XYZ file of C-alpha atoms in Angstrom:
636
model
C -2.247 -26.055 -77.901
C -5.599 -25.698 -79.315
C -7.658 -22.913 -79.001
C -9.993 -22.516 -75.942
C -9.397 -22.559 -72.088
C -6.836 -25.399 -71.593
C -9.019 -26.589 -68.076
C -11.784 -27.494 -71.252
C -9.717 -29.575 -72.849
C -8.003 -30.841 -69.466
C -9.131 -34.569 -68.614
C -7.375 -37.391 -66.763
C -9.907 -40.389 -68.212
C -12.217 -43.080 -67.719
C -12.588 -45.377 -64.570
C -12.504 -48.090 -66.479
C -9.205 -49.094 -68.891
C -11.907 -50.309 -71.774
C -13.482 -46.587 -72.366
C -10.131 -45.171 -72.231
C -9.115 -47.176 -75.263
C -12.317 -46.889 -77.081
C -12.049 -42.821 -76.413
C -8.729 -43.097 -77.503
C -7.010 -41.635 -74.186
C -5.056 -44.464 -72.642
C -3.039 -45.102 -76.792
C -2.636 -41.758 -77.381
C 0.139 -41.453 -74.244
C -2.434 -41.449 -71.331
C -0.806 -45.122 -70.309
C 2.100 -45.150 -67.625
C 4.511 -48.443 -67.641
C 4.997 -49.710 -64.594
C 6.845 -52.559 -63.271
C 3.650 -54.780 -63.424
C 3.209 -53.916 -67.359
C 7.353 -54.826 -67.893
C 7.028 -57.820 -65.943
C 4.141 -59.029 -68.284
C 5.457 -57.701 -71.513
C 8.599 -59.896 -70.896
C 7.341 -63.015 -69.483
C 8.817 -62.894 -66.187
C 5.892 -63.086 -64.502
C 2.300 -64.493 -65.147
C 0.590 -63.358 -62.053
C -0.426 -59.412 -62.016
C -2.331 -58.677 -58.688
C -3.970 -55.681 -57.578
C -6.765 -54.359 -55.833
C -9.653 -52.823 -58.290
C -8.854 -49.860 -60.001
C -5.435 -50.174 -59.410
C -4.655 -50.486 -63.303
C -4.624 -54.266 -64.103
C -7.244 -54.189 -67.347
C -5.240 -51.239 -68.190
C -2.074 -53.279 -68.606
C -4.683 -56.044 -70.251
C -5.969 -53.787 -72.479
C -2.086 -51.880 -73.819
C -0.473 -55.180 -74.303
C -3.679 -55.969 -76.355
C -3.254 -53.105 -78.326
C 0.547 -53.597 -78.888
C 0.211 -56.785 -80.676
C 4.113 -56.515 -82.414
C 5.534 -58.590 -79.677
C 3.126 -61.462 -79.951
C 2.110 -63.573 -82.459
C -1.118 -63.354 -81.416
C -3.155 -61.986 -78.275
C -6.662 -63.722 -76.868
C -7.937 -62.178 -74.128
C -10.841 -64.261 -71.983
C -13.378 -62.276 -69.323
C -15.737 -64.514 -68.463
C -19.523 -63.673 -68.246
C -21.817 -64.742 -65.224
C -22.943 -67.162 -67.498
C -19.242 -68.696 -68.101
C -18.686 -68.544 -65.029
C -21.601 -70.131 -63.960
C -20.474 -73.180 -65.678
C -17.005 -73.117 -64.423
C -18.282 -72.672 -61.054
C -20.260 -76.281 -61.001
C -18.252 -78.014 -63.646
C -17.804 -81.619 -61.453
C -16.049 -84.596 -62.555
C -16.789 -87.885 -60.708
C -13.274 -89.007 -59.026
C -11.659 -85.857 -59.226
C -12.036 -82.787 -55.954
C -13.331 -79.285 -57.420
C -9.700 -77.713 -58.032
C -8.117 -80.391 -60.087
C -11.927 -80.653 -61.830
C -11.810 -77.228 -62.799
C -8.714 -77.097 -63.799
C -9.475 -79.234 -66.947
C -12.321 -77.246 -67.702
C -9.804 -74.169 -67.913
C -7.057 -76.472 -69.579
C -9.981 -77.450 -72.439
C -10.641 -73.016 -72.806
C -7.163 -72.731 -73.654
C -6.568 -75.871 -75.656
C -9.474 -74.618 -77.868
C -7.975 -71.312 -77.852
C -4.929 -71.876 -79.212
C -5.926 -74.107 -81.747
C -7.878 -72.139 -82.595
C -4.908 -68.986 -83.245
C -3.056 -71.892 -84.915
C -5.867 -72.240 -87.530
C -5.569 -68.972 -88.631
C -1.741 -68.426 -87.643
C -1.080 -71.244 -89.523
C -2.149 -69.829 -92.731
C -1.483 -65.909 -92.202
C 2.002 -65.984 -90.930
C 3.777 -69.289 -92.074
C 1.981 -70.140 -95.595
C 1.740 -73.506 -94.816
C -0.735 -75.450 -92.620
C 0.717 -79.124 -91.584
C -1.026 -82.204 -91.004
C -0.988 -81.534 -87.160
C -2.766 -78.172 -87.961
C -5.450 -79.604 -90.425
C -6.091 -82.356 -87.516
C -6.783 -79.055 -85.120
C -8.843 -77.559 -87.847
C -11.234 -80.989 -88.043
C -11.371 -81.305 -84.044
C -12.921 -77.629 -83.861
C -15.420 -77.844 -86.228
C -16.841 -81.673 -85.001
C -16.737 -80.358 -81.493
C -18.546 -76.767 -82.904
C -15.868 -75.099 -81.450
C -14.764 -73.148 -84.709
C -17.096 -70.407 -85.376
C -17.448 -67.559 -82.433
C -19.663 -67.796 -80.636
C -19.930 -66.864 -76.611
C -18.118 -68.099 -74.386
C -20.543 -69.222 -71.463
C -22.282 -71.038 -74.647
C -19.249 -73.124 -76.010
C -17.911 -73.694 -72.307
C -21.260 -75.724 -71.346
C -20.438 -77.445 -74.848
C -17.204 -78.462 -73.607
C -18.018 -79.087 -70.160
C -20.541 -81.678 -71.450
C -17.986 -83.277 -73.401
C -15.134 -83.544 -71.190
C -18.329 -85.119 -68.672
C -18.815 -87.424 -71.517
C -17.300 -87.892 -74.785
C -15.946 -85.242 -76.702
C -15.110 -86.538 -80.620
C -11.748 -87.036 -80.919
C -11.503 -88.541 -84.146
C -9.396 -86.140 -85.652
C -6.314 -87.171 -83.541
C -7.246 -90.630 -84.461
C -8.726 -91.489 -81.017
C -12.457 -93.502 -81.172
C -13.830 -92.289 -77.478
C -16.082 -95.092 -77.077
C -13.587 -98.020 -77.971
C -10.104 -96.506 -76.888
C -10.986 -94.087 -73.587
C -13.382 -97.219 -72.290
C -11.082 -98.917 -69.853
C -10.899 -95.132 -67.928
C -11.800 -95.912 -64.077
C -13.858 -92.874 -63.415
C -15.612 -89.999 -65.201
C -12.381 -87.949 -64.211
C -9.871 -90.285 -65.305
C -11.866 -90.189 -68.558
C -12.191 -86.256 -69.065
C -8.282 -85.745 -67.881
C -7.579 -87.974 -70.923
C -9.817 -86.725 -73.722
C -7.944 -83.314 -72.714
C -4.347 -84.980 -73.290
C -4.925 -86.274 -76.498
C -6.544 -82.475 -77.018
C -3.512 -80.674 -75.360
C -0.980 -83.325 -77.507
C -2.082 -82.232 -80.599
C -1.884 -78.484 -80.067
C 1.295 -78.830 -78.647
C 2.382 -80.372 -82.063
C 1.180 -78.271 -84.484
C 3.422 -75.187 -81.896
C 6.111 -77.552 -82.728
C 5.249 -78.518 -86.083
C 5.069 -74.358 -87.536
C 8.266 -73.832 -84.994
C 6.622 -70.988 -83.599
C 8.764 -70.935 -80.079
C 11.608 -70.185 -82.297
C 10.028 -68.023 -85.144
C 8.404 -65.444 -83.393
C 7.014 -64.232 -80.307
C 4.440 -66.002 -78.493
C 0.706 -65.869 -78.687
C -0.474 -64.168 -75.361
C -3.103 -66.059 -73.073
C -4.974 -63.368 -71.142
C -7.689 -63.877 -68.465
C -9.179 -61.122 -67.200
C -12.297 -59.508 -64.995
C -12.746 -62.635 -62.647
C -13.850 -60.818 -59.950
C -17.058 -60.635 -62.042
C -18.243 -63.821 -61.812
C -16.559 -64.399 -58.328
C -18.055 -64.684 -54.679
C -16.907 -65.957 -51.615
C -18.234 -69.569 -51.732
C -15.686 -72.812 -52.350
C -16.861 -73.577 -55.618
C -15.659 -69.548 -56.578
C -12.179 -70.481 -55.101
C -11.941 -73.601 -56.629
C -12.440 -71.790 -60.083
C -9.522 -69.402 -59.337
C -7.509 -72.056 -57.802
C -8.507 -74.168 -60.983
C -7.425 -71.310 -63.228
C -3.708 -71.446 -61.631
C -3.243 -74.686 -62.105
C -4.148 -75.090 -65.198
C -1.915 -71.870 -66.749
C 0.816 -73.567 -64.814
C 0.500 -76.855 -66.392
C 0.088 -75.300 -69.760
C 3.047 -72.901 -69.050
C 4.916 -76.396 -68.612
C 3.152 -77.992 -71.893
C 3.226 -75.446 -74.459
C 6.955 -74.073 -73.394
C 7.928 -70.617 -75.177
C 5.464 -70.412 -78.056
C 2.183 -69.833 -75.422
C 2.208 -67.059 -72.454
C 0.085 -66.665 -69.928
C -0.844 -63.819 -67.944
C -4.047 -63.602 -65.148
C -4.891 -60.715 -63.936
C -6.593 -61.192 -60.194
C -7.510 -58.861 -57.761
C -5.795 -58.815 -54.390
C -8.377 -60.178 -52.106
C -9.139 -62.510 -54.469
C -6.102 -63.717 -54.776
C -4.980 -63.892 -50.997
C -8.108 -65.751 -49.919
C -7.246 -68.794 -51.875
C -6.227 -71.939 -49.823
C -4.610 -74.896 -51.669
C -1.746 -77.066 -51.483
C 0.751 -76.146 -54.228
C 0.624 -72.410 -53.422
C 4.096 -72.204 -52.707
C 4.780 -72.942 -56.161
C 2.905 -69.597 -57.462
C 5.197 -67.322 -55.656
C 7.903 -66.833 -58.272
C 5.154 -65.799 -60.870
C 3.317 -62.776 -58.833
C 3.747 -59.244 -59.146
C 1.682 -57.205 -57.274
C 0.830 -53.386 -58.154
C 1.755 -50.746 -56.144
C 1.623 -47.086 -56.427
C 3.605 -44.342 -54.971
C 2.508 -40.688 -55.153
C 5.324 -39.906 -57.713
C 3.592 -42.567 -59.726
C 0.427 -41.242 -59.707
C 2.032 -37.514 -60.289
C 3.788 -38.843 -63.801
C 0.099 -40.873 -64.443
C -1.873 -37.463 -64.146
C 0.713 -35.233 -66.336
C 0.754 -38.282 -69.086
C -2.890 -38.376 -69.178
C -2.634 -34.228 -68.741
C -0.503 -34.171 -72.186
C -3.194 -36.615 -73.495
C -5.848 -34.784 -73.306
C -4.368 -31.039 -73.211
C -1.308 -30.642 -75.177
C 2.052 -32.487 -75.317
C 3.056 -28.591 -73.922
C 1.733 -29.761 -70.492
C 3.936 -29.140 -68.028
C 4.210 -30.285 -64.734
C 5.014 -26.224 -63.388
C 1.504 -26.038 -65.710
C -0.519 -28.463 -64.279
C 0.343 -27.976 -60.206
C 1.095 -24.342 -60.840
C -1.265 -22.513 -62.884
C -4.177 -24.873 -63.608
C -4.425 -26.280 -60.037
C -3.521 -23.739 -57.329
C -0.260 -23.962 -55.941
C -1.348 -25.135 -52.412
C -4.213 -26.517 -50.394
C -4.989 -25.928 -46.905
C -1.010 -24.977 -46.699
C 0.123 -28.348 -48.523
C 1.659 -28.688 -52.019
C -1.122 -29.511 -54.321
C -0.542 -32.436 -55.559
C 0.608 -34.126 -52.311
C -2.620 -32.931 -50.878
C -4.466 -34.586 -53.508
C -2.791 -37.919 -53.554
C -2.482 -38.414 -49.948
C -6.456 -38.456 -49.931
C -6.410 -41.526 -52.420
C -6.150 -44.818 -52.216
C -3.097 -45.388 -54.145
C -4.218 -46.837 -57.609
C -5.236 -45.142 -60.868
C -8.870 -45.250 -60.347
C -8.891 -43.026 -57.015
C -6.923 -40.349 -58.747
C -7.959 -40.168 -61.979
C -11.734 -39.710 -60.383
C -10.370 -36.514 -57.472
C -8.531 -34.938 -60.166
C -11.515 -34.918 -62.897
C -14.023 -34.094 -60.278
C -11.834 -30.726 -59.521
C -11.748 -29.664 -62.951
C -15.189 -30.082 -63.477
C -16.413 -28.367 -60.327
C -14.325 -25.712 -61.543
C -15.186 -25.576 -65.227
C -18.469 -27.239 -65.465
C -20.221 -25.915 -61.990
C -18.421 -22.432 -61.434
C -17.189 -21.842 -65.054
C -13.802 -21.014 -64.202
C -10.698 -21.076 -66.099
C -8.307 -21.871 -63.202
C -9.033 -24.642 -60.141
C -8.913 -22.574 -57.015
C -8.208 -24.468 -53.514
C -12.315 -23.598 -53.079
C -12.835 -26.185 -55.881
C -10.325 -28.740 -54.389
C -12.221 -28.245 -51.074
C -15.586 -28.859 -52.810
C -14.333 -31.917 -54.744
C -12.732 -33.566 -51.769
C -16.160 -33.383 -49.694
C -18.192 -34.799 -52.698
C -15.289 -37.616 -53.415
C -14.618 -38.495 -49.939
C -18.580 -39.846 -49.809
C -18.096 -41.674 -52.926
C -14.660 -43.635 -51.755
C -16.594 -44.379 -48.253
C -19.575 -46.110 -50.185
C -17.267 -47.947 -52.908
C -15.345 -49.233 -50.444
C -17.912 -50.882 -49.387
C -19.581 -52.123 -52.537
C -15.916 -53.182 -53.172
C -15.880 -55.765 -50.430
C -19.671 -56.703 -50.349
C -18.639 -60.014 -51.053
C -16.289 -61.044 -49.014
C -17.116 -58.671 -46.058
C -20.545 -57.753 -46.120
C -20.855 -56.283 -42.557
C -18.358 -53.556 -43.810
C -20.350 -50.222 -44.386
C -21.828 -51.303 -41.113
C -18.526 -50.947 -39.317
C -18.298 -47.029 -40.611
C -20.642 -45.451 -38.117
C -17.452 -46.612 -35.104
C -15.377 -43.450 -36.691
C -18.074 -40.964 -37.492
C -18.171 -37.881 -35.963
C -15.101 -38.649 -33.997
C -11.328 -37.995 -33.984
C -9.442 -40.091 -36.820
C -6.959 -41.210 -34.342
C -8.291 -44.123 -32.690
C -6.896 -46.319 -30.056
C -6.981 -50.299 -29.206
C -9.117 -49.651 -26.020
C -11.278 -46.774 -27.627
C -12.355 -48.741 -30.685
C -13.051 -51.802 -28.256
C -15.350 -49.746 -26.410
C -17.455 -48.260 -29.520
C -17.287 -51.903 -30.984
C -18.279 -53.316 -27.565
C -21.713 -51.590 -27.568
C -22.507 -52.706 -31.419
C -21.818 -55.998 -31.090
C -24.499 -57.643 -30.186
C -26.600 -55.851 -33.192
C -23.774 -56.605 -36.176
C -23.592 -60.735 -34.801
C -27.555 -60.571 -35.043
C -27.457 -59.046 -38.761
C -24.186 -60.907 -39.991
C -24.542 -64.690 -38.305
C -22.169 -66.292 -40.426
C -19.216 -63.999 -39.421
C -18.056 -64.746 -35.903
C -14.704 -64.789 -36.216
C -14.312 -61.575 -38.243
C -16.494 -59.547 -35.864
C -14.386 -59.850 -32.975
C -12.136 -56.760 -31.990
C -9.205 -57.866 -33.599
C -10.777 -59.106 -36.594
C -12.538 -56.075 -37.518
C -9.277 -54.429 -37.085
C -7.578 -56.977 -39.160
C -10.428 -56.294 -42.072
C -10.623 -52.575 -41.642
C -6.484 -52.471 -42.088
C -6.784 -54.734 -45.117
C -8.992 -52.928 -46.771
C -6.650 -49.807 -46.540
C -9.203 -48.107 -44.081
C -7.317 -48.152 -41.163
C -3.239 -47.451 -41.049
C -1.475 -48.575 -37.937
C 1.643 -46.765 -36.366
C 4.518 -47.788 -36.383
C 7.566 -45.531 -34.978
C 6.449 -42.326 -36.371
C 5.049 -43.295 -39.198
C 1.446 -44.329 -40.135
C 1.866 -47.585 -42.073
C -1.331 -48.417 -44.590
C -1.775 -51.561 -46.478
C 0.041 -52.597 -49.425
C 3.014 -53.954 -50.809
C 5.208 -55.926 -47.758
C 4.067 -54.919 -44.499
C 3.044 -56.715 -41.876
C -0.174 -57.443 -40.926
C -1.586 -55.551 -37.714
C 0.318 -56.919 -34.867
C -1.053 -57.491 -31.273
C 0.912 -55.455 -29.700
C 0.259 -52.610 -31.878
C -2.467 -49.937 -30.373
C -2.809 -47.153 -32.532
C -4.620 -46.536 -35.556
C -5.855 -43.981 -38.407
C -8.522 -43.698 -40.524
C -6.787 -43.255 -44.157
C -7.397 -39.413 -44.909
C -9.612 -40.161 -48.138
C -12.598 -41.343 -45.896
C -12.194 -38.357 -42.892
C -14.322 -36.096 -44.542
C -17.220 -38.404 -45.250
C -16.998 -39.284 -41.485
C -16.689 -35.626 -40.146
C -13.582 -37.248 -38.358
C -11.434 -34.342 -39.472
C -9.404 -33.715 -36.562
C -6.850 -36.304 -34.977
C -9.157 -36.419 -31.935
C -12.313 -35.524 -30.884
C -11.381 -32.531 -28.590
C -13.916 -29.510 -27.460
C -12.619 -26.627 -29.356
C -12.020 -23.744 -26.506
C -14.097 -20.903 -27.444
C -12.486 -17.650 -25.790
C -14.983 -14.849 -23.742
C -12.840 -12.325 -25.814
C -12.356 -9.536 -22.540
C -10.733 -6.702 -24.919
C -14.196 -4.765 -26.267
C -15.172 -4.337 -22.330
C -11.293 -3.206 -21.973
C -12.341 -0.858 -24.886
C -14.990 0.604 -23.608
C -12.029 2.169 -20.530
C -13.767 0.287 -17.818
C -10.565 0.280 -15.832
C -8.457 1.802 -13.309
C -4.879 2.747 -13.266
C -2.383 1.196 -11.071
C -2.001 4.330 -9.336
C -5.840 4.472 -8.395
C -6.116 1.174 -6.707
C -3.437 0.221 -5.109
C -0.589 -2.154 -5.596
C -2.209 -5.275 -3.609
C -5.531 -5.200 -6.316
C -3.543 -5.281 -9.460
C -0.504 -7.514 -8.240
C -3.097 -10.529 -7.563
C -4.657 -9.380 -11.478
C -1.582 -9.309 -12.785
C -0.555 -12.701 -11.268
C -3.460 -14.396 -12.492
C -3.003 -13.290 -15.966
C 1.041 -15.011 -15.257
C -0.726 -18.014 -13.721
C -2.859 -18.556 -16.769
C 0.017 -18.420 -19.232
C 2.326 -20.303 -17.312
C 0.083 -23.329 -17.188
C -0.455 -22.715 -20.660
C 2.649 -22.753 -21.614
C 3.582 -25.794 -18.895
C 0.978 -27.933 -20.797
C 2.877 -27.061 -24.144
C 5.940 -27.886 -23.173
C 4.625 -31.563 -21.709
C 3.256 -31.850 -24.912
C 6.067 -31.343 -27.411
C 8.031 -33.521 -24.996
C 5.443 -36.544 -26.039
C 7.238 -38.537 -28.530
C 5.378 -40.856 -28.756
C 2.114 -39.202 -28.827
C 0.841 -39.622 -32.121
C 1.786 -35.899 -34.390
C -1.301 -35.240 -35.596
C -3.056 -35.832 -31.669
C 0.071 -33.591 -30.840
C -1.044 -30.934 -32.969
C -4.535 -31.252 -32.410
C -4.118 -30.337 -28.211
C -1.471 -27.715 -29.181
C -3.994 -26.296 -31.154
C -6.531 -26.128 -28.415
C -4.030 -25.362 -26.093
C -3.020 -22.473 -27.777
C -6.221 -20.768 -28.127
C -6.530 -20.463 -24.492
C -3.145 -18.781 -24.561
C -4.526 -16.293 -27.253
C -7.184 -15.320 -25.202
C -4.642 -14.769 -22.164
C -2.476 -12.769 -24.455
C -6.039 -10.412 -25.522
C -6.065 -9.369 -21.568
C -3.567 -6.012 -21.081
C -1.034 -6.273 -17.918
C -2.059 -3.810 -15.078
C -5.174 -2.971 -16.407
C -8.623 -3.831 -13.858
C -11.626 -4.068 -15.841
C -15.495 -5.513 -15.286
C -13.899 -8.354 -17.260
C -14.119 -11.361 -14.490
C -10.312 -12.693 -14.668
C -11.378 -15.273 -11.581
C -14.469 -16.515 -13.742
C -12.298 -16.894 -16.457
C -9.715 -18.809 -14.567
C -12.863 -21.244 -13.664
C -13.728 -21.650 -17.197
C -10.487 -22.607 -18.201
C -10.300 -25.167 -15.214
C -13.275 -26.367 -16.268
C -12.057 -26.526 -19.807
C -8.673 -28.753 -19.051
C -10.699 -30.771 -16.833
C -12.445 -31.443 -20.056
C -9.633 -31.997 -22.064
C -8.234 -34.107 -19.512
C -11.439 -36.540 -19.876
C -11.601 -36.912 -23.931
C -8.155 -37.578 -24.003
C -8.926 -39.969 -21.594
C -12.049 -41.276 -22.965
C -10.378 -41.251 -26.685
C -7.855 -44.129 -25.075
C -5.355 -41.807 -25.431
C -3.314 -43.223 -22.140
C -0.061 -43.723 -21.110
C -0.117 -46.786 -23.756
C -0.286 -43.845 -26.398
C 2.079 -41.356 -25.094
C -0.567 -39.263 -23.400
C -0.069 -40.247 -19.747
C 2.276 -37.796 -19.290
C 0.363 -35.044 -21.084
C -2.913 -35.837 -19.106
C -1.323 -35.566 -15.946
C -0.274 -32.026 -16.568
C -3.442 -30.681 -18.207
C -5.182 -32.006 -14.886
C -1.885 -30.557 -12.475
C -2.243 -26.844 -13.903
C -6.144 -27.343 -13.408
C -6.000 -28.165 -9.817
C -3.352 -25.496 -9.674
C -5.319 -22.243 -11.267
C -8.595 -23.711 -9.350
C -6.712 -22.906 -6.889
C -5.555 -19.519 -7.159
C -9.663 -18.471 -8.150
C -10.379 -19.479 -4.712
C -8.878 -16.143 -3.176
C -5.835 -17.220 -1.323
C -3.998 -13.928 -1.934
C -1.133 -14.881 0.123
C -0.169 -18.500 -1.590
C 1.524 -18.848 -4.984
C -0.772 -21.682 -5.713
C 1.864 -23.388 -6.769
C 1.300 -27.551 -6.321
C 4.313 -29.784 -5.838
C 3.499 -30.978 -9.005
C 4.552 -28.237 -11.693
């Protein structure tokens, strides 16, 4: 390695796939294949769909740069200004999808002439008629020089509205396209007699059988994208027309659109069925993203980057009790972004803010605090569009537990309302119970239970069912929230009795008789037996969710410390009968929130409640003085 601390040199890379292959990272070994990137480097599949940052451009951007498989690669990212045009490109006769799919079928028509130009002369020495005739089309339509793209799209969008020249194919517009019945019927044929002679000259060179195929990219559409009709009638447009070109153009063209998820699954149209063999959606697991960060680790450190390196010596071994890296990666979303961003914001708070040479879990801690307020506010920027009322949703989790129940969530939504229908008008359905729940799970916010596991978003699963009543707020946003505990639970805080029991404020057995310590010594037994009772009913919950499980053993178990602080047969100014209130007092609590958080017999709690209130009736009890009753209820 070279010389200096290797945490200097140590960085996972940009956000965004284009600085990574301007800085060099993502084609010097920082790029992971994935199934996504060997579906579209083979052709079996022309759809890539992901959410943002989940690595799409990245896959854009390597097949770009590895050029030896294709005989050429254009890549298209439209502008707001070409998409502007898309967006109210109309044609007389025709509705807005099959409209805008000519205006996409004219983009790649002119883009592959255009390759065959060049291609034409560079790679078979030879440029036939067919070729020549592609080469006279460009330049009387001014489609041969660069140019940008909004600028020649409003070019071709005027002549596809009304004539464009077509001589070159031996087609007079105004004498042979006349007899066209509508301004539709018109542009759809200009565009054959366009998409005819491309498809010769392909056939004319040979290229489907001479050498790979020049790769049709389109890319960043989420740009230039909102949630109107006319935006998913450009998308829906853009399918379309790759599929008919697919169809035209056979082996020597290959398409590949890259579309984010939301984008994608919002779309409405009639041949949608027909798309389904051709998608691949991304997905990540967290032994993905572990071989992503030690590829981009070697990138930037040292091929001598180990994984026992990285997780080991450079990171600290654990976090809050948890193997690093799972730690890490379970407080992502899983895509590239969200991981490359945690893991460079630990090495810098460790290198650039404390100027250490090794990430200690303090650093981790520091970083997850400061990334967990960035996720929460570009999750919503990510879905301004399409759900605007989002961030406003947030303040239902803060400052709470981050398991949340059907009935608990209907009663925080129940009293906001009325104020997020006044600000949000247009959005009745989704601000309903179940529809925020349907967003918030969509978005990869909320996870839903399901047996014992908590079930987020992504790849197959099922949407949030009705019956289903139990949800989680994905561990990336709980520290932005303060919702770090499963459920919002009063922490017991003990009335330690041992410095007074220090201080020998107490009798001996022998001194006081056998009737004052039996009942002190009983109440100490009382108090642990309920303890214990209650953590027994517990652990027997099932179907309480683990983490709520944990979190009321917790609680539950500092009581019992505080029991355990008190000696046996020992009398001292320490009240034992005031403390045996303030415990009642305390499960009575408990009792409630549980209660309150919806956590019911729906949950698994019933059972749990029930007890916590039993042993509270029982010890209240046993503080009111009856020396000669157990205080046992029927109950325990």
């Amino acid at each position: 390695m070279a010389d200096g601390p290797v945490l200097a040199r140590l960085h996972f890379g940009r956000e965004d796939a284009e600085r990574d292959v301007t800085e060099g990272l993502l084609l010097r070994g920082g790029f992971l294949p994935n199934a996504a990137y060997r579906a579209a480097l083979s052709g079996r599949k022309m759809l890539i769909i992901g959410r943002k940052g989940s690595g799409k451009s990245a896959i854009c951007m390597q097949l770009s740069a590895d050029g030896g498989q294709h005989a050429g690669t254009v890549l298209v990212t439209p502008d707001e200004t070409a998409g502007e045009e898309i967006r109210r490109f109309e044609l007389q006769g025709l509705p807005g999808d099959s409209a805008k799919s000519l205006i996409w079928r004219y983009v790649f028509a002119v883009h592959a002439a255009r390759h065959l130009v060049m291609h034409a002369k560079d790679a078979h020495r030879r440029k036939p008629d067919s070729v020549k005739a592609l080469a006279r089309f460009l330049k009387q339509n001014g489609e041969s020089a660069g140019g940008r793209l909004g600028d020649r799209l409003a070019q071709g969008a005027r002549g596809l509205q009304t004539s464009l020249s077509l001589e070159a194919f031996g087609v007079k517009a105004g004498l042979d396209l006349a007899q066209a019945p509508s301004e539709g019927a018109q542009a759809a044929r200009q565009l054959e007699v366009v998409e005819q002679g491309v498809a010769k000259a392909f056939a004319d060179l040979g290229c489907a059988g001479e050498h790979g195929p020049l790769l049709l990219m389109v890319d960043q559409l989420e740009q230039v994208w909102s949630a109107e009709s006319d935006s998913n009638s450009m998308v829906i447009g853009l399918l379309l027309a790759a599929k008919h070109a697919v169809s035209l153009y056979g082996g020597a063209v290959r398409f590949l659109l890259f579309l984010r998820a939301d984008i994608y699954d919002s779309l409405s149209f009639g041949e949608g069925d027909k798309f389904r063999g051709d998608e691949l959606r991304i997905t990540w697991t967290e032994q993905a993203l572990r071989d992503l960060a030690l590829a981009r680790a070697r990138a930037s450190a040292g091929a001598e980057m180990t994984a026992e390196l990285l997780w080991g010596e450079l990171f600290p071994a654990v976090v809050e009790g948890e193997e690093t890296a799972s730690y890490l990666f379970r407080r992502c979303l899983p895509r590239p972004r969200d991981a490359i961003q945690f893991l460079n914001l630990c090495q810098e708070t460790a290198w650039l803010i404390h100027g250490r040479e090794r990430i200690t879990e303090g650093d981790v801690l520091q970083a997850g605090r400061q990334f967990s307020d960035w996720k929460l506010k570009d999750l919503a920027l990510e879905y301004l569009v399409a759900h605007p009322f989002l961030k406003h949703l947030f303040p239902l989790f803060q400052n709470t537990g981050y398991v949340v129940t059907r009935a608990a969530l209907g009663s925080r939504f129940d009293a906001a309302a009325e104020s997020l229908h006044r600000l949000f008008p247009a959005y009745p359905d989704a601000l309903t119970l179940p529809g925020i729940i349907d967003v918030l799970y969509a978005v990869g916010f909320l996870g839903v239970r399901r047996g014992n596991d908590v079930v987020f978003a992504g790849g197959d699963d099922l949407p949030v069912q009705a019956h289903e009543t139990e949800f989680h707020v994905h561990p990336c946003f709980r520290a932005a929230l303060g919702a770090t505990s499963a459920i919002d639970l009063r922490h017991f805080e003990p009335l330690v009795a041992t410095n007074r029991l220090a201080q020998g404020n107490f009798q001996a057995f022998g001194e006081l008789g056998v009737t004052y310590i039996a009942r002190d010594h009983r109440l100490v037994m009382e108090l642990r037996r309920s303890c214990h009772s209650i953590l027994a009913q517990t652990s027997r919950a099932v179907s309480l969710a683990p983490d709520a499980r944990d979190e009321i053993t917790q609680q539950i178990n500092r009581v019992l410390d505080e029991v355990n602080t008190i000696p046996a047969h020992a009398r001292s100014t320490f009240d034992l009968e005031d403390r045996l209130l303030v415990t009642t007092h305390y499960f009575d609590t408990l009792a409630a929130q549980l209660l309150a958080g919806g956590l019911d017999d729906t949950t698994g709690a019933g059972d749990v409640v029930r007890r916590i209130e039993e042993e509270s009736r029982r010890l209240r009890r046993l503080a009111g003085g009856s020396y000669g009753s157990s205080g046992n209820s029927s109950g325990s």
